[in-house]
XYZ file of C-alpha atoms in Angstrom:
747
model
C -0.005 0.001 0.006
C 1.314 3.438 -0.823
C 1.888 5.993 1.872
C -0.454 8.471 0.192
C -3.295 5.947 0.015
C -3.016 5.072 3.676
C -2.859 8.632 5.020
C -6.055 10.139 6.482
C -7.081 13.343 4.793
C -6.735 16.650 6.591
C -10.532 16.783 6.898
C -10.591 13.376 8.531
C -7.728 14.409 10.798
C -9.775 17.386 11.908
C -12.732 15.150 12.603
C -10.548 12.880 14.705
C -9.281 15.851 16.689
C -12.856 16.537 17.763
C -13.706 12.919 18.494
C -14.242 11.578 22.011
C -14.982 13.347 25.280
C -16.286 16.875 25.693
C -15.850 18.881 22.485
C -14.743 21.900 24.494
C -11.985 19.925 26.224
C -8.781 19.969 24.155
C -6.863 16.800 23.411
C -3.677 16.464 25.401
C -0.533 14.428 24.864
C -0.889 11.209 26.837
C 2.255 9.425 25.683
C 5.366 10.376 23.749
C 6.333 7.013 22.310
C 10.017 7.907 22.002
C 9.996 8.365 25.813
C 7.964 5.173 26.287
C 10.228 3.047 24.079
C 12.573 1.903 26.900
C 9.545 0.422 28.696
C 8.179 -1.269 25.567
C 8.697 -4.821 24.277
C 10.933 -5.092 21.192
C 10.470 -8.156 18.959
C 12.850 -9.352 16.226
C 12.789 -12.395 13.938
C 12.729 -15.293 14.504
C 10.569 -14.370 17.516
C 13.201 -12.948 19.904
C 11.666 -10.441 22.312
C 13.792 -7.919 24.204
C 12.780 -6.050 27.361
C 14.952 -3.419 29.039
C 14.941 -3.196 32.831
C 14.716 0.141 34.672
C 18.027 1.749 35.603
C 18.952 0.708 39.164
C 21.419 2.066 41.716
C 23.296 -1.130 42.708
C 26.109 -1.324 45.228
C 29.198 -3.282 44.269
C 28.829 -5.700 47.133
C 25.350 -6.709 45.978
C 26.109 -8.067 42.497
C 28.545 -9.010 39.774
C 30.865 -6.117 40.591
C 31.413 -7.366 44.166
C 34.926 -8.552 43.342
C 35.935 -4.975 42.542
C 35.261 -3.750 46.069
C 37.246 -4.578 49.158
C 34.354 -3.599 51.421
C 30.873 -4.026 49.982
C 29.318 -1.893 52.714
C 31.289 1.277 52.025
C 32.127 1.035 48.342
C 30.253 3.325 45.912
C 27.350 2.167 43.818
C 27.030 1.767 40.085
C 24.115 2.285 37.746
C 22.868 -0.859 36.103
C 20.304 -1.836 33.505
C 19.665 -5.140 31.759
C 18.365 -6.382 28.429
C 16.366 -9.622 28.679
C 16.235 -11.613 25.436
C 13.560 -14.320 25.245
C 13.406 -16.936 22.519
C 15.944 -18.721 20.324
C 18.888 -16.601 19.235
C 20.195 -17.836 15.857
C 23.916 -17.837 14.959
C 25.527 -14.676 13.648
C 23.435 -12.155 15.589
C 24.490 -9.098 17.580
C 22.621 -6.841 19.936
C 22.774 -3.108 19.214
C 22.321 -1.018 22.376
C 21.424 2.670 22.073
C 22.684 4.455 25.172
C 22.000 7.983 26.393
C 24.724 9.498 28.604
C 24.548 12.712 30.614
C 27.704 14.841 31.075
C 27.943 13.857 34.759
C 28.887 10.328 33.656
C 31.833 11.366 31.491
C 34.464 9.903 33.847
C 32.656 6.623 34.465
C 33.697 3.190 33.278
C 31.244 1.167 31.213
C 30.707 -2.594 31.580
C 28.808 -4.681 29.059
C 28.065 -8.351 29.511
C 27.614 -10.370 32.640
C 31.025 -9.805 34.161
C 32.935 -7.779 31.592
C 35.943 -5.569 32.112
C 35.622 -1.797 31.590
C 35.580 -1.015 27.900
C 36.484 2.677 28.027
C 35.393 5.994 29.495
C 31.869 7.137 28.817
C 31.415 10.374 26.950
C 28.605 12.926 27.205
C 25.854 12.532 24.661
C 24.905 9.437 22.763
C 26.703 6.113 22.386
C 25.955 2.957 20.436
C 27.384 -0.502 21.137
C 27.180 -3.710 19.141
C 27.535 -6.792 21.316
C 27.981 -10.215 19.627
C 25.566 -12.857 20.920
C 26.160 -16.565 21.232
C 23.504 -18.837 19.721
C 21.029 -19.912 22.361
C 17.688 -21.623 22.614
C 17.062 -20.073 26.041
C 17.617 -16.402 25.290
C 20.177 -14.280 27.118
C 20.599 -11.570 29.717
C 22.894 -8.649 28.923
C 24.004 -6.404 31.768
C 25.149 -2.847 31.238
C 26.680 -1.009 34.198
C 28.368 2.364 34.651
C 30.917 2.677 37.457
C 31.578 6.202 38.726
C 34.976 7.207 40.084
C 35.476 6.260 43.716
C 33.886 8.593 46.254
C 31.374 9.865 43.713
C 27.917 8.856 42.552
C 25.595 9.111 39.586
C 21.943 10.031 39.412
C 19.587 7.493 37.867
C 19.202 9.764 34.829
C 22.955 9.809 34.106
C 22.907 6.759 31.852
C 20.057 4.775 30.387
C 19.265 2.327 27.631
C 16.836 3.859 25.186
C 16.452 1.217 22.547
C 17.783 -1.983 21.018
C 18.093 -3.822 17.727
C 18.922 -7.407 16.889
C 21.181 -7.148 13.839
C 23.446 -9.380 11.696
C 26.897 -9.893 13.141
C 28.614 -7.752 10.514
C 26.153 -4.866 10.761
C 27.848 -1.493 11.224
C 26.885 2.142 11.278
C 28.974 5.243 10.966
C 27.051 6.797 13.859
C 24.773 5.523 16.602
C 21.035 5.596 16.144
C 20.558 9.128 17.393
C 16.830 9.009 17.967
C 17.010 5.731 19.853
C 19.357 7.490 22.236
C 17.049 10.442 22.591
C 19.238 12.970 20.807
C 16.959 14.147 18.021
C 13.875 15.254 19.830
C 10.708 13.206 19.758
C 11.749 10.663 17.130
C 11.828 6.892 17.270
C 14.163 5.093 14.881
C 13.428 1.399 14.450
C 15.757 -1.172 12.911
C 13.686 -3.772 11.099
C 12.354 -6.210 10.501
C 11.031 -5.663 14.022
C 8.061 -4.712 16.181
C 7.883 -2.331 19.132
C 4.904 -3.094 21.346
C 3.472 -0.499 23.728
C 0.981 -1.857 26.274
C -1.070 1.090 27.478
C -4.304 2.094 29.172
C -6.196 4.240 26.664
C -9.153 6.571 27.119
C -12.113 6.812 24.803
C -11.265 8.336 21.436
C -7.472 8.126 21.752
C -5.440 8.696 18.579
C -1.843 8.213 17.457
C -0.080 10.918 15.415
C 3.320 10.681 13.716
C 5.170 11.408 10.499
C 6.875 8.379 8.865
C 10.329 8.530 7.294
C 13.030 6.143 6.058
C 16.681 6.301 7.080
C 19.706 5.360 4.952
C 18.167 2.214 3.492
C 18.152 0.832 -0.048
C 14.664 0.200 -1.359
C 11.268 0.932 0.144
C 10.503 0.417 3.807
C 7.128 -0.827 4.857
C 5.777 0.617 8.098
C 2.500 -0.464 9.670
C 0.615 -0.318 12.965
C -1.489 -2.962 14.659
C -3.856 -2.618 17.596
C -4.876 -5.270 20.089
C -7.664 -4.388 22.508
C -8.664 -6.374 25.559
C -10.926 -9.173 24.376
C -10.189 -8.576 20.670
C -7.654 -9.990 18.229
C -4.744 -7.936 16.904
C -5.607 -6.053 13.677
C -3.818 -3.714 11.302
C -5.032 -0.107 11.531
C -2.471 1.758 9.358
C 0.257 0.993 6.826
C 2.543 2.886 4.477
C 5.642 2.522 2.294
C 8.404 5.120 2.459
C 11.772 5.620 0.710
C 14.979 7.221 1.807
C 15.087 10.902 0.938
C 11.378 11.173 0.173
C 10.036 14.569 1.243
C 7.062 13.802 3.381
C 5.813 16.205 5.994
C 2.215 15.022 6.234
C 1.290 13.903 9.714
C -0.663 10.680 10.003
C -3.545 10.589 12.479
C -4.717 7.094 13.439
C -7.701 6.431 15.640
C -7.117 3.847 18.371
C -10.711 2.890 19.074
C -13.804 4.517 20.522
C -13.878 2.764 23.884
C -11.510 3.062 26.858
C -9.483 0.123 28.099
C -6.226 -1.752 27.859
C -4.518 -1.934 24.501
C -1.315 -2.989 22.785
C -0.182 -0.586 20.069
C 2.536 -2.146 17.890
C 4.835 -0.319 15.459
C 6.126 -2.625 12.679
C 8.995 -2.033 10.249
C 9.883 -4.394 7.385
C 11.766 -4.458 4.106
C 13.363 -6.933 1.755
C 14.006 -10.360 3.328
C 17.413 -10.718 4.979
C 18.267 -6.996 4.877
C 18.102 -4.693 7.918
C 16.097 -1.559 7.279
C 15.712 1.618 9.287
C 12.654 3.765 9.597
C 11.784 6.735 11.798
C 8.512 7.598 13.446
C 8.771 11.361 13.828
C 6.989 12.887 16.847
C 5.018 9.703 17.629
C 2.461 10.746 20.231
C -0.834 9.422 21.549
C -3.487 12.066 22.272
C -6.700 11.840 24.229
C -8.743 13.023 27.173
C -9.199 11.694 30.701
C -6.506 9.032 30.896
C -6.679 6.733 33.932
C -3.175 5.533 34.698
C -2.260 2.682 37.011
C -1.080 5.087 39.726
C -2.324 5.936 43.236
C -5.224 8.327 43.335
C -4.518 11.851 44.497
C -6.865 13.271 47.136
C -8.555 16.374 45.838
C -10.004 19.238 47.865
C -13.473 17.632 47.825
C -12.099 14.343 49.180
C -10.146 16.110 51.930
C -13.215 18.118 52.940
C -15.121 14.911 53.719
C -13.122 14.608 56.958
C -13.583 18.185 58.190
C -16.150 17.145 60.794
C -14.006 14.233 61.955
C -11.005 16.523 62.349
C -13.019 18.887 64.536
C -14.211 16.027 66.779
C -10.660 14.657 67.131
C -8.977 17.995 67.807
C -6.615 17.832 70.773
C -6.407 14.027 70.953
C -3.230 11.969 71.225
C -2.016 9.300 68.814
C -0.405 5.963 69.677
C 0.875 3.680 66.875
C 1.479 0.035 67.758
C 3.448 -2.136 65.327
C 3.563 -5.908 65.666
C 6.628 -7.179 63.836
C 5.941 -9.748 61.069
C 2.211 -9.984 61.868
C 0.355 -11.259 58.811
C -3.231 -10.022 58.466
C -4.438 -13.488 57.489
C -3.670 -14.735 61.039
C -5.972 -12.180 62.733
C -9.461 -13.223 63.798
C -10.918 -9.920 62.566
C -9.495 -10.749 59.126
C -11.177 -14.147 59.056
C -8.680 -16.478 60.760
C -10.244 -19.489 62.461
C -8.035 -19.594 65.561
C -8.694 -17.057 68.369
C -5.253 -15.467 68.028
C -6.220 -11.795 68.373
C -9.164 -11.403 70.760
C -8.045 -7.995 72.059
C -7.279 -6.579 68.625
C -10.562 -7.960 67.320
C -12.228 -5.870 70.027
C -10.358 -2.777 68.865
C -11.571 -3.488 65.322
C -15.176 -3.666 66.556
C -14.691 -0.381 68.403
C -13.025 1.374 65.475
C -12.176 1.023 61.792
C -10.599 -1.992 60.105
C -8.932 -1.567 56.704
C -9.492 -4.845 54.910
C -6.830 -4.321 52.213
C -3.790 -2.703 53.784
C -0.294 -3.373 52.450
C 3.321 -2.755 53.282
C 5.591 -1.260 50.609
C 8.462 -3.485 51.777
C 8.486 -6.946 53.435
C 11.465 -5.976 55.601
C 11.517 -3.791 58.699
C 14.001 -1.077 57.678
C 12.163 -0.360 54.433
C 8.664 -0.620 55.871
C 9.251 1.573 58.918
C 11.192 4.117 56.846
C 8.205 4.314 54.483
C 5.780 4.566 57.386
C 7.593 7.568 58.914
C 8.534 9.381 55.660
C 5.512 8.466 53.485
C 7.887 7.653 50.652
C 8.557 4.456 48.716
C 11.782 2.564 49.443
C 13.143 3.597 46.015
C 12.781 7.206 47.216
C 13.804 7.244 50.869
C 16.859 5.028 50.239
C 17.829 6.523 46.876
C 21.605 6.579 46.606
C 22.236 4.065 49.369
C 21.755 0.390 50.174
C 18.315 -0.706 51.294
C 19.910 -2.280 54.378
C 21.503 1.050 55.290
C 20.245 3.621 57.817
C 17.611 6.108 56.675
C 19.469 8.991 54.984
C 19.612 12.152 57.074
C 17.898 14.206 54.375
C 14.578 12.387 54.839
C 12.109 14.167 57.121
C 10.427 11.799 59.588
C 7.013 12.150 61.135
C 8.542 12.478 64.613
C 10.749 15.352 63.420
C 7.713 17.097 61.963
C 5.639 16.739 65.130
C 8.454 17.549 67.565
C 9.086 20.787 65.686
C 5.455 21.708 66.418
C 5.793 21.084 70.142
C 4.211 17.617 70.302
C 5.720 15.257 72.900
C 7.069 12.225 71.022
C 8.316 8.863 72.291
C 9.338 5.525 70.828
C 9.560 2.063 72.411
C 11.241 -0.452 70.080
C 12.161 -4.132 70.521
C 13.773 -4.606 67.098
C 17.037 -2.785 66.305
C 16.024 -2.664 62.640
C 13.339 -0.146 63.672
C 15.555 1.883 65.962
C 18.816 3.723 66.546
C 21.217 1.742 64.328
C 19.145 2.584 61.252
C 18.254 6.219 61.980
C 14.636 5.485 62.815
C 14.846 7.135 66.238
C 15.231 10.557 64.620
C 12.884 13.213 65.897
C 11.630 11.363 68.999
C 12.027 13.327 72.207
C 12.450 10.040 74.051
C 13.448 6.731 72.503
C 13.590 3.496 74.472
C 15.505 0.640 72.870
C 14.207 -2.518 74.539
C 16.434 -5.236 73.172
C 19.396 -7.274 74.229
C 19.523 -9.784 77.071
C 17.143 -9.133 79.918
C 14.738 -10.837 82.312
C 13.623 -14.372 81.572
C 13.589 -13.864 77.796
C 15.731 -15.861 75.357
C 19.251 -14.465 74.737
C 19.104 -11.255 72.725
C 15.311 -10.983 72.977
C 13.120 -8.774 75.171
C 9.567 -10.000 75.367
C 6.649 -7.650 74.879
C 5.655 -7.775 78.582
C 8.974 -6.113 79.449
C 7.558 -2.945 77.890
C 5.022 -2.659 80.705
C 7.021 -0.795 83.425
C 8.575 1.780 81.136
C 5.377 2.269 79.147
C 3.188 2.802 82.193
C 5.734 5.170 83.707
C 5.869 7.284 80.552
C 2.101 7.342 80.083
C 1.658 8.397 83.730
C 4.129 11.270 83.253
C 2.820 12.462 79.892
C -0.931 12.234 80.355
C -1.246 15.957 80.957
C 0.350 16.765 77.586
C -0.551 15.991 74.005
C 1.620 13.199 72.655
C 2.515 10.938 69.757
C 3.770 7.489 70.766
C 5.248 4.581 68.827
C 5.420 1.050 70.230
C 7.152 -1.642 68.159
C 6.642 -5.116 69.618
C 8.898 -7.932 68.405
C 6.261 -10.669 68.415
C 5.161 -12.621 66.402
C 8.561 -12.358 64.601
C 11.013 -15.246 64.829
C 12.098 -16.829 67.206
C 8.903 -18.887 67.161
C 9.159 -19.627 70.860
C 6.162 -18.172 72.723
C 6.227 -18.220 76.530
C 3.945 -20.469 78.549
C 0.956 -20.850 78.256
C 1.030 -19.541 74.679
C 3.378 -22.318 73.584
C 0.483 -24.751 74.131
C -2.457 -22.436 73.464
C -3.228 -24.018 70.086
C -2.188 -27.595 70.735
C 0.440 -29.757 72.323
C 4.064 -29.489 71.164
C 4.586 -31.131 67.798
C 7.572 -32.565 65.940
C 9.260 -29.259 65.064
C 12.775 -29.516 66.567
C 13.140 -27.410 69.707
C 16.334 -25.672 68.463
C 14.441 -24.551 65.361
C 12.255 -22.365 67.538
C 15.245 -20.115 68.362
C 18.020 -21.107 65.934
C 17.492 -19.834 62.409
C 19.888 -22.458 61.040
C 16.988 -24.886 60.530
C 15.012 -22.196 58.697
C 17.998 -21.344 56.477
C 18.321 -25.009 55.533
C 14.619 -25.129 54.652
C 14.860 -21.944 52.555
C 17.962 -23.271 50.770
C 16.102 -26.436 49.811
C 18.361 -28.596 51.952
C 15.508 -29.848 54.113
C 11.813 -30.312 53.402
C 9.626 -30.116 56.503
C 6.953 -32.727 57.041
C 3.294 -31.729 57.110
C 3.355 -32.162 60.882
C 6.391 -29.856 61.220
C 4.691 -27.256 59.017
C 1.562 -27.365 61.174
C 3.686 -27.053 64.311
C 5.450 -24.002 62.840
C 2.085 -22.274 62.298
C 0.956 -23.272 65.804
C 4.008 -21.622 67.370
C 3.675 -18.493 65.201
C 0.033 -18.197 66.262
C 1.100 -18.556 69.891
C 3.545 -15.672 69.426
C 0.761 -13.584 67.912
C -1.676 -14.393 70.721
C 1.011 -13.409 73.234
C 1.456 -10.018 71.518
C -2.328 -9.631 71.456
C -2.403 -10.050 75.239
C 0.023 -7.129 75.539
C -2.149 -4.981 73.273
C -5.024 -5.794 75.663
C -2.881 -4.704 78.604
C -2.115 -1.455 76.795
C -5.807 -0.754 76.222
C -6.614 -1.360 79.902
C -3.701 0.835 81.018
C -4.839 3.682 78.780
C -8.336 3.351 80.297
C -6.999 3.317 83.884
C -4.998 6.475 83.253
C -7.913 8.260 81.593
C -6.184 8.276 78.201
C -8.199 5.742 76.197
C -10.924 8.192 75.177
C -8.363 10.907 74.496
C -6.147 8.829 72.209
C -6.425 7.510 68.657
C -4.916 4.023 68.704
C -3.485 2.645 65.432
C -2.461 -1.023 65.285
C -0.577 -2.405 62.284
C 2.465 -4.444 61.241
C 5.603 -3.690 59.286
C 5.112 -6.799 57.095
C 3.741 -10.320 57.165
C 5.427 -13.720 57.279
C 5.768 -16.750 55.009
C 5.091 -20.011 56.834
C 5.800 -22.612 54.138
C 2.857 -21.566 51.958
C 5.348 -21.568 49.065
C 8.057 -23.708 50.626
C 9.928 -20.962 52.509
C 9.863 -19.364 55.946
C 10.308 -15.701 56.833
C 10.104 -12.465 54.854
C 12.203 -9.987 52.868
C 12.434 -11.773 49.550
C 8.813 -12.541 48.676
C 5.812 -10.396 47.741
C 2.946 -12.818 48.039
C -0.035 -11.835 50.156
C 1.150 -13.585 53.283
C 4.227 -11.319 53.285
C 2.841 -7.921 52.298
C -0.796 -7.786 53.424
C -0.823 -6.301 56.911
C -3.455 -5.524 59.550
C -4.492 -1.895 59.985
C -6.938 -1.015 62.744
C -7.746 2.533 63.889
C -9.671 3.032 67.122
C -10.814 6.593 67.650
C -11.749 7.948 71.100
C -15.285 6.807 71.930
C -18.007 8.801 70.220
C -15.606 10.935 68.158
C -15.126 8.628 65.171
C -16.711 5.649 63.416
C -16.981 2.303 65.190
C -17.458 -1.145 63.683
C -16.548 0.128 60.209
C -14.745 -2.063 57.655
C -13.106 -0.182 54.773
C -12.499 -2.109 51.541
C -10.355 0.536 49.825
C -6.685 -0.151 49.053
C -4.314 1.575 51.492
C -0.723 1.077 52.623
C 1.782 2.052 55.311
C 2.708 5.227 53.438
C -0.662 6.528 54.581
C 0.212 6.331 58.297
C 2.370 9.492 58.493
C -0.146 11.691 56.586
C -2.950 10.373 58.788
C -1.113 11.123 62.035
C 0.020 14.501 60.696
C -3.608 15.253 59.785
C -4.740 14.379 63.322
C -2.247 16.929 64.679
C -3.121 19.580 62.108
C 0.340 19.282 60.560
C -0.566 18.044 57.079
C 0.479 21.199 55.311
C 3.531 23.001 53.984
C 6.656 21.570 52.372
C 6.609 18.416 54.480
C 3.241 17.315 53.111
C 4.458 17.807 49.546
C 7.068 15.061 50.048
C 4.360 12.570 51.034
C 3.372 9.842 48.586
C 0.650 8.558 50.935
C -2.655 10.188 51.838
C -4.528 10.807 55.057
C -6.932 7.996 55.920
C -9.395 10.330 57.614
C -11.177 11.160 54.314
C -11.079 7.454 53.378
C -12.824 6.625 56.666
C -15.513 9.120 55.641
C -16.043 7.532 52.233
C -13.351 9.023 49.999
C -11.577 6.621 47.583
C -8.398 4.885 48.662
C -5.178 4.631 46.655
C -6.513 2.449 43.857
C -3.126 0.762 43.450
C -0.259 -0.169 45.768
C 3.409 -0.868 45.123
C 5.871 -3.050 47.069
C 9.471 -4.189 46.581
C 11.901 -6.630 48.147
C 15.116 -5.574 49.879
C 17.545 -6.864 47.257
C 19.442 -4.285 45.222
C 18.050 -5.982 42.102
C 14.565 -6.278 43.549
C 11.277 -7.888 42.804
C 8.261 -5.550 42.641
C 4.569 -6.121 43.184
C 1.924 -3.907 41.595
C -1.634 -4.480 42.872
C -4.772 -2.685 41.657
C -7.050 -4.482 44.082
C -8.030 -7.219 41.651
C -4.972 -7.966 39.556
C -1.495 -8.320 40.994
C 1.761 -8.410 39.048
C 4.939 -9.722 40.647
C 7.970 -8.823 38.526
C 11.688 -9.427 39.033
C 14.050 -6.881 37.516
C 16.864 -9.355 38.113
C 15.422 -12.128 35.939
C 12.845 -10.192 33.918
C 10.205 -12.772 34.849
C 6.623 -11.897 35.817
C 3.725 -13.565 37.589
C 0.107 -12.409 37.387
C -2.701 -13.269 39.781
C -6.410 -12.522 39.925
C -6.829 -11.831 43.638
C -10.612 -11.748 43.388
C -10.788 -15.385 42.216
C -7.435 -16.596 43.534
C -6.562 -14.829 46.829
C -4.046 -17.564 47.626
C -2.098 -16.803 44.416
C -2.033 -20.404 43.254
C -2.710 -19.852 39.537
C -0.236 -17.750 37.547
C -2.098 -16.163 34.607
C 0.857 -14.420 32.964
C 0.444 -16.479 29.773
C -3.350 -16.504 29.432
C -3.623 -12.798 30.347
C -0.557 -11.690 28.415
C -1.904 -8.245 27.463
C -2.806 -7.380 31.045
C 0.509 -8.735 32.349
C 2.522 -6.737 29.833
C 0.518 -3.586 30.457
C 1.102 -3.874 34.221
C 4.814 -4.511 33.616
C 5.144 -1.427 31.438
C 3.077 0.657 33.861
C 5.359 -0.499 36.707
C 8.407 0.591 34.744
C 6.822 3.960 33.986
C 6.007 4.431 37.674
C 9.590 3.670 38.670
C 10.868 6.007 35.955
C 8.679 8.869 37.146
C 9.247 8.520 40.907
C 10.803 11.657 42.323
C 14.129 10.707 43.893
C 16.691 12.800 45.736
C 20.061 11.209 46.472
C 20.578 10.623 50.169
C 23.733 10.535 52.253
C 24.995 6.979 52.624
C 25.896 6.010 56.198
C 26.635 2.709 57.879
C 24.853 1.140 60.797
C 26.820 0.900 64.018
C 25.568 -1.942 66.188
C 26.373 -2.109 69.877
C 27.101 -5.579 71.312
C 23.542 -5.685 72.668
C 22.050 -4.740 69.293
C 24.240 -7.250 67.513
C 23.104 -9.965 69.930
C 19.475 -9.165 69.150
C 20.077 -9.099 65.377
C 21.618 -12.560 65.632
C 18.699 -13.816 67.683
C 16.289 -12.502 65.026
C 18.155 -14.299 62.236
C 19.409 -11.090 60.581
C 23.094 -11.663 61.343
C 25.005 -14.916 61.240
C 28.385 -15.697 62.729
C 29.970 -15.555 59.256
C 28.647 -12.047 58.581
C 30.623 -10.105 61.184
């Protein structure tokens, strides 16, 4: 088909401009496809697909560059991205990588391959590399890393992969593909034969505009576009033939359907068989109105105003946040668990508000608590440093915000990962670290009941002032060794070895696949965990009674939650940190308002997460304003309690430097590894236990969520933080060992 025959007329283009939505509302640019190309899927014959990972800030000690650092904890980081090739790679193929480099990276070394040596110094501007590929039936993973000079760092924007091409081994160019590397404005150059697939949410009446052109290629180049909508087969919606040097300035306008929904827009380039061709899509943009992205909802003025009456009724009250470490929501009676593990917290839920779908952004304590107090995602609050490192000094914590406004603040913490060694005591006027050897507890562990004297003393002293308090209980976290009678509360001792209750060596063998527990041992593990949780629940009951005795219960908003959940062999492993299934990231969230001042017996089905805790507490103290509030990614839950929408989507990540992410819109959940490039997709409405991976049968949805995840990570506002190292006292080190965080070989 000729280009002229396939072009819409100017009259038709004008009609398309007016199509969809309110006629008085102008069309806006929804996507610039040149900017979206790094998130897209690139496909080359004979069926090799290539996906580029987001650029990550990886420390030498965490990956392939570890051998280049004498001390992985203090060495600088490098930027890293990967190209994942799926399918059979035939002989004689090379991978062309289009790389964009900012001036700040000019003195960095570049690595290409899995464990390559530095090739040369990077230069400002664009670079193109051709990397020979070995034949493979299982695809390949290509790693590209930029190492800055020692004692310096690079921002995530300093170097990035912008496009790829699978080319014959002898293919050469006099210059890199400028537009792939983002150097020639909004242009996308495509080396064919190939397809670039963009999986996107589209509004009603969306349209694609571009101007086609051919690069230095002999013969005509065929360019065409296909569209796949949810529930419909892929179909061609535009095609054209262009030649090098042809003077064409007519913009094509292609309608992408009249209904909103998920879609896959694919750009195809082809030519004569066996010959690479190059074509350019100039200014390829998708226009439309009213796009709904897979991002958290932003509370508008109308939403915030819903809680005005509640704010007035709660004026002058205190706030107490109680965190139970590693408490999975699925083990709470008020969340449907059969065993009576949480009688006291169930009562709080009946007296207050229970959020049915609350999540942690990180299944590890440092990341979760940092997010809870800064209302930022782990990729933000730990930007520029390891995710095991202390919270950077530049991050404003909730306690700092409230203390600056004259609020009395105090913390009581039984886990060092939530305390002084990791900067999470910042801003508290008083901070009580209750860990190390003491009382009748196991070595390195302080049981929750040991909080009682210091807690009651502080509450007695402070009850005349307005306060914000934070209590972080260790239970039900490992060791799974509840005190009597909780060790027998849910049955007689079973076959689980006694040392396994306190020694994480047994758990490490299980997680390494060196030992497979019997069904009886698995049941015993759950019994002991539930005993730990019931013990912690007793202490929450004591706290409620103490608040009542001191006249504080009806003057205090009590928030009960967890930093993360716990895996108990549901998928063959024990613990947390490296998994993002529901048992690890769905947490309890209960808010009890002073009697008569807020809702009681309310269950909220909206999606929320721990990033919402700081804005909620700040809102209760009238401090949700100014510059501090603008750094918050979470929202106040007070409007949500009064009927405003929740987040709509939540994001979580593991603690590894090359992490796994989970993106959950309340029904569909994507789990994606940026280390392997593999995805899983679950329908939580029909499969809450995540037993049936639908990534193949729901390929469009899975790819759309993967690309939306990458766009979200790309657009997150990050400010580099100061990297510091934790300094553990002997007592803190003893506790970290008892919790399974530190082994004898680590220090």
